[in-house]
CSV table of C-alpha atoms in Angstrom, one decimal:
chain,number,residue,atom,x,y,z
A,72,GLN,CA,21.6,-40.0,-123.1
A,73,SER,CA,25.3,-40.2,-123.9
A,74,VAL,CA,26.9,-38.4,-127.1
A,75,LEU,CA,28.9,-41.5,-127.4
A,76,THR,CA,27.7,-44.9,-127.1
A,77,GLN,CA,28.8,-47.5,-125.6
A,78,PRO,CA,27.3,-51.4,-124.9
A,79,PRO,CA,26.1,-51.7,-121.6
A,80,SER,CA,28.2,-54.8,-120.2
A,81,VAL,CA,30.3,-57.3,-122.0
A,82,SER,CA,31.6,-60.9,-120.7
A,83,ALA,CA,33.8,-63.1,-121.2
A,84,ALA,CA,35.6,-66.1,-119.2
A,85,PRO,CA,39.4,-65.4,-117.8
A,86,GLY,CA,42.4,-65.3,-120.1
A,87,GLN,CA,40.0,-64.5,-123.1
A,88,LYS,CA,40.0,-61.5,-124.7
A,89,VAL,CA,37.4,-58.5,-125.1
A,90,THR,CA,36.6,-55.0,-127.1
A,91,ILE,CA,34.5,-52.7,-125.9
A,92,SER,CA,33.4,-50.1,-128.4
A,93,CYS,CA,32.9,-46.1,-128.3
A,94,SER,CA,30.7,-44.4,-131.3
A,95,GLY,CA,30.5,-41.0,-131.5
A,96,SER,CA,30.6,-38.4,-134.6
A,97,SER,CA,32.8,-36.5,-137.0
A,98,SER,CA,32.5,-33.6,-134.3
A,99,ASN,CA,34.3,-35.9,-131.3
A,100,ILE,CA,36.0,-39.2,-132.1
A,101,GLY,CA,35.8,-38.2,-135.5
A,102,ASN,CA,38.5,-35.3,-135.0
A,103,ARG,CA,39.9,-36.1,-131.5
A,104,PHE,CA,41.7,-38.0,-129.5
A,105,THR,CA,39.8,-40.9,-127.3
A,106,SER,CA,40.9,-42.0,-123.9
A,107,TRP,CA,39.5,-45.3,-121.7
A,108,TYR,CA,39.2,-44.9,-118.0
A,109,GLN,CA,38.6,-48.1,-115.7
A,110,GLN,CA,36.2,-47.4,-112.4
A,111,VAL,CA,35.8,-50.2,-110.0
A,112,PRO,CA,32.8,-49.7,-108.0
A,113,GLY,CA,33.5,-46.8,-104.7
A,114,THR,CA,36.8,-45.6,-106.6
A,115,ALA,CA,37.8,-42.4,-108.9
A,116,PRO,CA,38.4,-43.5,-112.3
A,117,LYS,CA,41.8,-44.5,-113.6
A,118,LEU,CA,43.2,-43.9,-116.7
A,119,LEU,CA,44.1,-46.6,-118.8
A,120,ILE,CA,44.4,-45.1,-122.7
A,121,TYR,CA,44.9,-41.8,-124.0
A,122,ASP,CA,45.5,-40.1,-127.3
A,123,THR,CA,43.3,-43.2,-128.6
A,124,GLY,CA,45.9,-45.7,-128.6
A,125,ILE,CA,48.9,-45.0,-125.5
A,126,ARG,CA,49.1,-46.5,-122.4
A,127,PRO,CA,50.1,-44.7,-119.4
A,128,SER,CA,53.3,-45.8,-117.4
A,129,GLY,CA,52.1,-48.8,-115.2
A,130,ILE,CA,49.1,-49.8,-117.4
A,131,PRO,CA,49.6,-53.7,-118.6
A,132,ASP,CA,50.2,-54.4,-122.2
A,133,ARG,CA,46.8,-56.4,-122.1
A,134,PHE,CA,45.2,-53.1,-122.6
A,135,SER,CA,45.0,-51.4,-126.1
A,136,GLY,CA,43.2,-48.5,-127.8
A,137,THR,CA,42.1,-48.3,-131.0
A,138,GLY,CA,40.2,-45.8,-133.6
A,139,SER,CA,38.6,-45.8,-136.9
A,140,GLY,CA,36.7,-42.8,-138.0
A,141,THR,CA,34.4,-42.2,-135.8
A,142,THR,CA,34.1,-45.4,-133.5
A,143,ALA,CA,37.2,-46.4,-130.9
A,144,THR,CA,37.4,-49.7,-129.5
A,145,LEU,CA,39.5,-50.9,-126.3
A,146,GLY,CA,40.9,-54.3,-126.3
A,147,ILE,CA,41.4,-56.1,-123.2
A,148,SER,CA,43.5,-59.9,-123.4
A,149,GLY,CA,44.4,-62.3,-121.0
A,150,LEU,CA,41.3,-61.2,-118.6
A,151,GLN,CA,41.5,-61.0,-115.1
A,152,ALA,CA,39.0,-61.2,-112.4
A,153,GLY,CA,40.2,-58.1,-111.1
A,154,ASP,CA,39.6,-56.7,-114.6
A,155,GLU,CA,35.7,-56.6,-113.7
A,156,ALA,CA,35.0,-52.8,-113.7
A,157,VAL,CA,33.2,-50.0,-115.7
A,158,TYR,CA,35.1,-48.9,-118.2
A,159,PHE,CA,34.4,-45.1,-119.6
A,160,CYS,CA,35.3,-43.9,-123.0
A,161,GLY,CA,35.6,-40.4,-123.2
A,162,ALA,CA,36.4,-37.0,-126.3
A,163,TRP,CA,36.3,-33.7,-126.7
A,164,ASP,CA,33.5,-32.2,-129.1
A,165,THR,CA,34.0,-29.5,-131.0
A,166,SER,CA,30.5,-28.7,-131.7
A,167,LEU,CA,29.1,-29.0,-128.2
A,168,ASN,CA,32.8,-27.5,-127.0
A,169,THR,CA,31.9,-29.8,-124.2
A,170,TRP,CA,34.0,-32.8,-123.1
A,171,MET,CA,31.8,-36.3,-123.4
A,172,PHE,CA,31.7,-39.4,-121.9
A,173,GLY,CA,29.9,-42.9,-122.8
A,174,GLY,CA,27.2,-44.5,-121.3
A,175,GLY,CA,29.9,-46.4,-119.2
A,176,THR,CA,30.6,-50.6,-120.0
A,177,LYS,CA,30.5,-53.4,-117.4
A,178,LEU,CA,32.7,-56.2,-117.7
A,179,THR,CA,32.3,-59.4,-116.1
A,180,VAL,CA,34.7,-61.9,-115.8
A,181,LEU,CA,33.0,-65.2,-115.6
B,903,GLN,CA,53.8,-38.3,-105.3
B,904,VAL,CA,51.2,-36.9,-107.5
B,905,GLN,CA,48.1,-36.7,-106.3
B,906,LEU,CA,44.5,-34.5,-106.0
B,907,VAL,CA,43.0,-34.5,-102.5
B,908,GLN,CA,39.7,-33.3,-102.0
B,909,SER,CA,37.4,-31.9,-99.4
B,910,GLY,CA,35.3,-33.9,-97.4
B,911,ALA,CA,31.6,-35.1,-98.0
B,912,GLU,CA,28.6,-32.3,-98.1
B,913,VAL,CA,24.9,-32.5,-97.0
B,914,LYS,CA,23.4,-29.0,-98.2
B,915,LYS,CA,19.5,-28.1,-98.4
B,916,PRO,CA,17.8,-27.1,-101.9
B,917,GLY,CA,18.8,-24.0,-102.9
B,918,ALA,CA,21.7,-23.5,-101.3
B,919,SER,CA,25.7,-23.3,-102.6
B,920,VAL,CA,28.3,-25.8,-102.1
B,921,LYS,CA,32.1,-24.9,-102.6
B,922,VAL,CA,34.7,-28.4,-103.1
B,923,SER,CA,38.5,-27.9,-103.0
B,924,CYS,CA,40.7,-30.0,-104.6
B,925,LYS,CA,44.1,-29.6,-103.4
B,926,ALA,CA,47.3,-30.8,-106.2
B,927,SER,CA,51.1,-31.7,-104.9
B,928,GLY,CA,53.8,-33.7,-106.2
B,929,TYR,CA,54.1,-31.2,-109.5
B,930,THR,CA,53.6,-28.0,-110.5
B,931,PHE,CA,49.8,-26.8,-110.4
B,932,THR,CA,50.1,-24.1,-113.2
B,933,SER,CA,51.1,-26.7,-115.7
B,934,TYR,CA,48.4,-28.7,-116.0
B,935,TYR,CA,44.5,-28.0,-116.9
B,936,MET,CA,41.9,-29.2,-114.0
B,937,HIS,CA,38.4,-30.3,-114.7
B,938,TRP,CA,35.4,-31.0,-112.8
B,939,VAL,CA,33.7,-34.6,-113.5
B,940,ARG,CA,30.4,-35.3,-111.7
B,941,GLN,CA,28.8,-38.6,-111.6
B,942,ALA,CA,25.4,-39.1,-109.9
B,943,PRO,CA,24.4,-42.4,-107.8
B,944,GLY,CA,24.4,-45.4,-110.7
B,945,GLN,CA,24.9,-43.3,-113.9
B,946,GLY,CA,27.8,-42.2,-116.1
B,947,LEU,CA,30.5,-39.5,-116.0
B,948,GLU,CA,29.6,-35.5,-116.7
B,949,TRP,CA,32.0,-32.9,-117.2
B,950,MET,CA,31.4,-29.8,-115.7
B,951,GLY,CA,34.3,-27.3,-116.4
B,952,ILE,CA,37.9,-26.9,-116.7
B,953,ILE,CA,40.4,-24.4,-115.3
B,954,ASN,CA,44.1,-23.3,-116.7
B,955,PRO,CA,45.7,-22.6,-113.2
B,956,SER,CA,48.1,-20.7,-115.1
B,957,GLY,CA,45.7,-17.7,-116.3
B,958,GLY,CA,42.9,-18.4,-114.3
B,959,SER,CA,40.8,-19.2,-117.5
B,960,THR,CA,37.8,-21.0,-117.4
B,961,SER,CA,35.2,-22.6,-119.6
B,962,TYR,CA,32.2,-24.6,-118.2
B,963,ALA,CA,29.7,-26.8,-120.0
B,964,GLN,CA,26.6,-25.2,-120.9
B,965,LYS,CA,24.5,-27.0,-118.9
B,966,PHE,CA,26.2,-25.6,-115.9
B,967,GLN,CA,26.6,-22.1,-117.0
B,968,GLU,CA,24.6,-20.5,-114.9
B,969,ARG,CA,25.5,-21.9,-111.7
B,970,VAL,CA,29.0,-23.4,-111.6
B,971,THR,CA,32.1,-21.5,-110.9
B,972,ILE,CA,35.7,-22.6,-110.8
B,973,THR,CA,38.5,-21.0,-109.6
B,974,ARG,CA,41.7,-21.7,-108.5
B,975,ASP,CA,44.7,-20.2,-105.4
B,976,MET,CA,48.0,-20.5,-107.2
B,977,SER,CA,49.6,-19.8,-103.2
B,978,THR,CA,47.9,-23.3,-102.3
B,979,SER,CA,48.0,-24.9,-105.4
B,980,THR,CA,44.5,-25.6,-104.6
B,981,ALA,CA,41.4,-25.7,-107.3
B,982,TYR,CA,37.7,-25.0,-106.5
B,983,MET,CA,34.3,-25.5,-107.5
B,984,GLU,CA,31.3,-23.9,-106.8
B,985,LEU,CA,27.7,-24.8,-107.2
B,986,SER,CA,24.8,-23.0,-106.6
B,987,SER,CA,21.2,-23.2,-106.7
B,988,LEU,CA,21.4,-26.7,-105.5
B,989,ARG,CA,18.6,-29.2,-106.5
B,990,SER,CA,18.1,-33.1,-105.6
B,991,GLU,CA,19.7,-34.0,-108.9
B,992,ASP,CA,22.8,-32.8,-107.9
B,993,THR,CA,23.3,-35.1,-105.7
B,994,ALA,CA,26.7,-37.0,-106.7
B,995,VAL,CA,30.0,-37.4,-106.3
B,996,TYR,CA,32.3,-34.4,-107.5
B,997,TYR,CA,35.6,-35.4,-108.7
B,998,CYS,CA,38.6,-32.8,-109.9
B,999,ALA,CA,40.7,-34.7,-112.4
B,1000,ARG,CA,44.2,-33.6,-114.4
B,1001,GLY,CA,44.9,-33.0,-117.8
B,1002,GLU,CA,44.0,-31.5,-120.8
B,1003,ASP,CA,42.8,-34.0,-124.0
B,1004,SER,CA,42.4,-36.5,-121.0
B,1005,PHE,CA,42.1,-37.0,-117.3
B,1006,ASP,CA,45.5,-38.5,-116.0
B,1007,ILE,CA,45.6,-37.9,-112.2
B,1008,TRP,CA,41.7,-37.9,-110.4
B,1009,GLY,CA,41.0,-36.7,-106.9
B,1010,GLN,CA,39.7,-39.1,-105.0
B,1011,GLY,CA,35.9,-37.5,-104.9
B,1012,THR,CA,33.9,-35.4,-102.8
B,1013,MET,CA,30.1,-36.6,-101.9
B,1014,VAL,CA,27.3,-34.1,-102.4
B,1015,THR,CA,23.6,-34.7,-100.7
B,1016,VAL,CA,21.2,-32.9,-101.4
B,1017,SER,CA,18.4,-33.1,-99.2
B,1018,SER,CA,15.8,-31.2,-97.1
């Protein structure tokens, strides 16, 4: 059972927008930056968002990140078939002194 | 380009140890922390530990504290993760990943299978 809680799955049609939530606590998301990763089956995760809301170079602005209190949210707009993947959130937990990940959310583009 | 290249797949028997390597290139090895993260088949990501390649200091997840050792060789810009007393539940893909507050570069992963 993950310390960071994500919905197991989300789905939407091409061109639509989805949001994926990541719920934690004051010892992780509440006082540390959150990052988001995209993982296509059979490949390594890829960094999408760091420091809660910053996109690395090369990541399209269709991907966005926000945070409020103990919840972080990933937004993906203009959905494309290539966005189908599993998305993970992650943050350092200051109580456990461990990096924590969410359980992952599978995105299906209908 | 910046990349992390890991060693190949391993098959080990229960009770054995495995050592996975992660060779960095395209950047200054000592300027970025290196993490190890594993993923069991069909499961999520699990953080194992971190090394500061500059000074060699390490920190491990409590779950692995007694069984994992992370080291580095600055002369070859390579990080290593050794896991001992392997059991079937350790069957997973093991990744090295660069970063501090996030993981911006990942290795391709090394499949470790523990089976008698």
